[in-house]
Amino acid sequence: AQSVAQPEDQVNVAEGNPLTVKCTYSVSGNPYLFWYVQYPNRGLQFLLKYITGDNLVKGSYGFEAEFNKSQTSFHLKKPSALVSDSALYFCAVRDAFYNQGGKLIFGQGTELSVKP
Amino acid sequence: NAGVTQTPKFRVLKTGQSMTLLCAQDMNHEYMYWYRQDPGMGLRLIHYSVGEGTTAKGEVPDGYNVSRLKKQNFLLGLESAAPSQTSVYFCASSEETSGGARGLDTQYFGPGTRLTVL
């Protein structure tokens, strides 16, 4: 069965420091991986996705994520955090062989708090 | 271009009442989805649709029905609301990806509907 885990409920970072939000996955075939961000009282917004190709994926707002097949991880990173990055971040996975529309499995979310 | 819109934004129901949540998208997307978001559980797929006139069950379909009579609209119905259905409901849509691996395009989410069932 497909699953995705975000081991940290909350991540606290000082503004200007690098940030990492962790995600690990489990799928039966090749994984398709996504990161979404949710600001308070808003819907989810797409940040980036890994389908194939380079393991380092660059996305919106200066975020990037590194796909590591051996560790089954897809951690979200940013070199220098901003206070405005404070939000809820979701990792999601789709099995390449799961041919039922665009069904995604979401992690439980990680609350990122960036302090000035 | 409004993207994905949802009505209503908020609703309070009593146990046993019924209601319909409306999702509309103006991006001509083939796929549409209904999720519910509960604290500490991420988003869980309720039902989805891969095209006009088609619907399919997701991860947590019980207690909900859906219809996709028009391509741009996806309705979520609660026939007899229960307190366990208190949640924030999100609709999303995506394009159909051509080729062997379908449904890999970005999902665009609506602003959500906050539903409380007393």
GROMACS .gro file of C-alpha atoms in nm:
model
  234
    1ALA     CA    1   0.000   0.000   0.000
    2GLN     CA    2   0.110   0.352  -0.069
    3SER     CA    3   0.196   0.571   0.223
    4VAL     CA    4   0.384   0.887   0.306
    5ALA     CA    5   0.516   0.998   0.642
    6GLN     CA    6   0.618   1.337   0.771
    7PRO     CA    7   0.798   1.255   1.095
    8GLU     CA    8   0.789   1.607   1.240
    9ASP     CA    9   0.464   1.774   1.340
   10GLN     CA   10   0.644   2.106   1.374
   11VAL     CA   11   0.971   2.259   1.259
   12ASN     CA   12   1.104   2.581   1.408
   13VAL     CA   13   1.367   2.784   1.224
   14ALA     CA   14   1.518   3.128   1.266
   15GLU     CA   15   1.482   3.366   0.974
   16GLY     CA   16   1.781   3.345   0.742
   17ASN     CA   17   1.871   2.992   0.845
   18PRO     CA   18   1.831   2.693   0.615
   19LEU     CA   19   1.521   2.483   0.661
   20THR     CA   20   1.438   2.118   0.598
   21VAL     CA   21   1.097   1.955   0.615
   22LYS     CA   22   1.122   1.577   0.604
   23CYS     CA   23   0.916   1.328   0.406
   24THR     CA   24   0.954   0.954   0.353
   25TYR     CA   25   0.740   0.738   0.130
   26SER     CA   26   0.643   0.381   0.052
   27VAL     CA   27   0.507   0.273  -0.285
   28SER     CA   28   0.503  -0.047  -0.484
   29GLY     CA   29   0.636   0.104  -0.806
   30ASN     CA   30   0.815   0.420  -0.906
   31PRO     CA   31   0.708   0.713  -0.690
   32TYR     CA   32   0.570   1.042  -0.809
   33LEU     CA   33   0.620   1.293  -0.529
   34PHE     CA   34   0.472   1.633  -0.454
   35TRP     CA   35   0.500   1.912  -0.200
   36TYR     CA   36   0.214   2.146  -0.125
   37VAL     CA   37   0.190   2.442   0.114
   38GLN     CA   38  -0.115   2.563   0.301
   39TYR     CA   39  -0.136   2.912   0.447
   40PRO     CA   40  -0.389   2.979   0.724
   41ASN     CA   41  -0.752   2.953   0.610
   42ARG     CA   42  -0.645   2.885   0.252
   43GLY     CA   43  -0.641   2.590   0.015
   44LEU     CA   44  -0.326   2.400  -0.073
   45GLN     CA   45  -0.082   2.548  -0.320
   46PHE     CA   46   0.155   2.343  -0.534
   47LEU     CA   47   0.527   2.390  -0.464
   48LEU     CA   48   0.708   2.126  -0.669
   49LYS     CA   49   0.700   1.769  -0.790
   50TYR     CA   50   0.936   1.486  -0.881
   51ILE     CA   51   0.837   1.266  -1.171
   52THR     CA   52   1.167   1.158  -1.319
   53GLY     CA   53   1.510   1.298  -1.399
   54ASP     CA   54   1.732   1.501  -1.168
   55ASN     CA   55   1.706   1.413  -0.803
   56LEU     CA   56   1.710   1.780  -0.704
   57VAL     CA   57   1.385   1.950  -0.795
   58LYS     CA   58   1.341   2.326  -0.783
   59GLY     CA   59   1.004   2.479  -0.714
   60SER     CA   60   0.818   2.794  -0.622
   61TYR     CA   61   0.929   3.059  -0.368
   62GLY     CA   62   1.290   2.935  -0.361
   63PHE     CA   63   1.206   2.587  -0.234
   64GLU     CA   64   1.372   2.272  -0.358
   65ALA     CA   65   1.346   1.905  -0.274
   66GLU     CA   66   1.585   1.616  -0.299
   67PHE     CA   67   1.464   1.276  -0.410
   68ASN     CA   68   1.662   0.990  -0.253
   69LYS     CA   69   1.551   0.651  -0.380
   70SER     CA   70   1.773   0.445  -0.148
   71GLN     CA   71   1.638   0.624   0.158
   72THR     CA   72   1.287   0.657   0.014
   73SER     CA   73   1.286   1.024   0.107
   74PHE     CA   74   1.183   1.352  -0.052
   75HIS     CA   75   1.286   1.626   0.189
   76LEU     CA   76   1.186   1.986   0.124
   77LYS     CA   77   1.460   2.246   0.164
   78LYS     CA   78   1.525   2.616   0.141
   79PRO     CA   79   1.867   2.778   0.188
   80SER     CA   80   1.739   3.085   0.375
   81ALA     CA   81   1.404   3.085   0.552
   82LEU     CA   82   1.166   3.381   0.555
   83VAL     CA   83   0.902   3.462   0.816
   84SER     CA   84   0.649   3.446   0.531
   85ASP     CA   85   0.739   3.078   0.479
   86SER     CA   86   0.554   2.995   0.800
   87ALA     CA   87   0.274   2.760   0.697
   88LEU     CA   88   0.162   2.398   0.691
   89TYR     CA   89   0.351   2.179   0.444
   90PHE     CA   90   0.223   1.857   0.295
   91CYS     CA   91   0.414   1.585   0.116
   92ALA     CA   92   0.214   1.361  -0.120
   93VAL     CA   93   0.289   1.053  -0.326
   94ARG     CA   94   0.138   0.876  -0.623
   95ASP     CA   95   0.231   0.531  -0.736
   96ALA     CA   96   0.322   0.526  -1.106
   97PHE     CA   97   0.125   0.206  -1.148
   98TYR     CA   98  -0.180   0.328  -0.962
   99ASN     CA   99  -0.387   0.414  -1.262
  100GLN     CA  100  -0.690   0.569  -1.100
  101GLY     CA  101  -0.687   0.930  -1.198
  102GLY     CA  102  -0.461   1.159  -1.005
  103LYS     CA  103  -0.512   1.000  -0.668
  104LEU     CA  104  -0.258   1.133  -0.420
  105ILE     CA  105  -0.178   1.009  -0.072
  106PHE     CA  106  -0.093   1.296   0.162
  107GLY     CA  107   0.122   1.302   0.473
  108GLN     CA  108  -0.021   1.444   0.792
  109GLY     CA  109   0.149   1.777   0.744
  110THR     CA  110   0.436   1.965   0.910
  111GLU     CA  111   0.385   2.307   1.064
  112LEU     CA  112   0.679   2.531   0.977
  113SER     CA  113   0.738   2.830   1.202
  114VAL     CA  114   1.002   3.084   1.105
  115LYS     CA  115   1.088   3.335   1.376
  116PRO     CA  116   1.246   3.676   1.310
  117ASN     CA  117  -0.962   3.320  -1.423
  118ALA     CA  118  -1.109   3.228  -1.084
  119GLY     CA  119  -0.946   2.883  -1.065
  120VAL     CA  120  -1.129   2.653  -0.824
  121THR     CA  121  -1.415   2.796  -0.621
  122GLN     CA  122  -1.620   2.636  -0.346
  123THR     CA  123  -1.954   2.726  -0.196
  124PRO     CA  124  -2.041   2.770   0.081
  125LYS     CA  125  -1.735   2.875   0.282
  126PHE     CA  126  -1.888   2.784   0.616
  127ARG     CA  127  -2.185   2.577   0.723
  128VAL     CA  128  -2.329   2.443   1.046
  129LEU     CA  129  -2.562   2.143   1.028
  130LYS     CA  130  -2.756   1.944   1.278
  131THR     CA  131  -2.718   1.566   1.285
  132GLY     CA  132  -2.935   1.410   1.016
  133GLN     CA  133  -2.958   1.715   0.794
  134SER     CA  134  -2.845   1.704   0.435
  135MET     CA  135  -2.646   1.947   0.225
  136THR     CA  136  -2.455   1.980  -0.098
  137LEU     CA  137  -2.114   2.138  -0.143
  138LEU     CA  138  -2.045   2.286  -0.482
  139CYS     CA  139  -1.708   2.298  -0.652
  140ALA     CA  140  -1.653   2.482  -0.978
  141GLN     CA  141  -1.341   2.518  -1.191
  142ASP     CA  142  -1.285   2.732  -1.497
  143MET     CA  143  -0.961   2.572  -1.618
  144ASN     CA  144  -1.129   2.305  -1.833
  145HIS     CA  145  -0.970   2.033  -1.619
  146GLU     CA  146  -1.074   1.673  -1.668
  147TYR     CA  147  -1.006   1.548  -1.317
  148MET     CA  148  -1.174   1.670  -1.002
  149TYR     CA  149  -1.142   1.559  -0.641
  150TRP     CA  150  -1.302   1.601  -0.301
  151TYR     CA  151  -1.083   1.577   0.010
  152ARG     CA  152  -1.145   1.622   0.376
  153GLN     CA  153  -0.884   1.765   0.610
  154ASP     CA  154  -0.877   1.673   0.976
  155PRO     CA  155  -0.613   1.774   1.232
  156GLY     CA  156  -0.311   1.545   1.231
  157MET     CA  157  -0.445   1.337   0.942
  158GLY     CA  158  -0.352   1.536   0.635
  159LEU     CA  159  -0.594   1.525   0.344
  160ARG     CA  160  -0.795   1.216   0.266
  161LEU     CA  161  -0.962   1.158  -0.068
  162ILE     CA  162  -1.339   1.113  -0.049
  163HIS     CA  163  -1.440   1.077  -0.415
  164TYR     CA  164  -1.295   1.178  -0.746
  165SER     CA  165  -1.391   1.208  -1.111
  166VAL     CA  166  -1.185   1.151  -1.425
  167GLY     CA  167  -1.435   1.320  -1.653
  168GLU     CA  168  -1.787   1.447  -1.701
  169GLY     CA  169  -2.041   1.185  -1.600
  170THR     CA  170  -1.790   0.967  -1.413
  171THR     CA  171  -1.718   0.933  -1.043
  172ALA     CA  172  -1.517   0.693  -0.828
  173LYS     CA  173  -1.463   0.623  -0.460
  174GLY     CA  174  -1.157   0.741  -0.280
  175GLU     CA  175  -1.016   0.653   0.058
  176VAL     CA  176  -1.310   0.761   0.280
  177PRO     CA  177  -1.630   0.757   0.068
  178ASP     CA  178  -1.883   0.639   0.326
  179GLY     CA  179  -2.158   0.889   0.402
  180TYR     CA  180  -2.092   1.096   0.090
  181ASN     CA  181  -2.219   1.099  -0.266
  182VAL     CA  182  -2.095   1.296  -0.565
  183SER     CA  183  -2.205   1.396  -0.909
  184ARG     CA  184  -2.025   1.539  -1.214
  185LEU     CA  185  -2.304   1.633  -1.452
  186LYS     CA  186  -2.100   1.913  -1.605
  187LYS     CA  187  -1.728   1.914  -1.664
  188GLN     CA  188  -1.674   2.230  -1.465
  189ASN     CA  189  -1.874   2.129  -1.158
  190PHE     CA  190  -1.827   1.858  -0.896
  191LEU     CA  191  -2.087   1.827  -0.622
  192LEU     CA  192  -2.040   1.659  -0.285
  193GLY     CA  193  -2.353   1.556  -0.099
  194LEU     CA  194  -2.412   1.456   0.259
  195GLU     CA  195  -2.747   1.281   0.282
  196SER     CA  196  -2.761   1.250   0.660
  197ALA     CA  197  -2.488   1.446   0.831
  198ALA     CA  198  -2.307   1.302   1.133
  199PRO     CA  199  -2.073   1.472   1.383
  200SER     CA  200  -1.787   1.261   1.241
  201GLN     CA  201  -1.825   1.458   0.919
  202THR     CA  202  -1.721   1.779   1.090
  203SER     CA  203  -1.418   1.876   0.885
  204VAL     CA  204  -1.275   2.114   0.630
  205TYR     CA  205  -1.358   2.003   0.278
  206PHE     CA  206  -1.135   2.084  -0.018
  207CYS     CA  207  -1.206   2.045  -0.383
  208ALA     CA  208  -0.926   2.018  -0.637
  209SER     CA  209  -0.889   1.977  -1.010
  210SER     CA  210  -0.615   1.876  -1.250
  211GLU     CA  211  -0.557   1.826  -1.618
  212GLU     CA  212  -0.536   1.486  -1.776
  213THR     CA  213  -0.180   1.397  -1.857
  214SER     CA  214  -0.139   1.229  -2.192
  215GLY     CA  215   0.075   0.925  -2.218
  216GLY     CA  216   0.111   0.619  -2.002
  217ALA     CA  217   0.105   0.774  -1.658
  218ARG     CA  218  -0.216   0.968  -1.611
  219GLY     CA  219  -0.310   1.218  -1.352
  220LEU     CA  220   0.034   1.349  -1.274
  221ASP     CA  221  -0.045   1.709  -1.327
  222THR     CA  222  -0.059   1.961  -1.049
  223GLN     CA  223  -0.380   1.963  -0.850
  224TYR     CA  224  -0.530   2.307  -0.795
  225PHE     CA  225  -0.722   2.348  -0.473
  226GLY     CA  226  -1.019   2.558  -0.377
  227PRO     CA  227  -1.027   2.768  -0.057
  228GLY     CA  228  -1.219   2.505   0.140
  229THR     CA  229  -1.554   2.469   0.315
  230ARG     CA  230  -1.557   2.449   0.693
  231LEU     CA  231  -1.843   2.222   0.800
  232THR     CA  232  -1.958   2.166   1.154
  233VAL     CA  233  -2.215   1.899   1.237
  234LEU     CA  234  -2.375   1.934   1.579
   0.00000   0.00000   0.00000
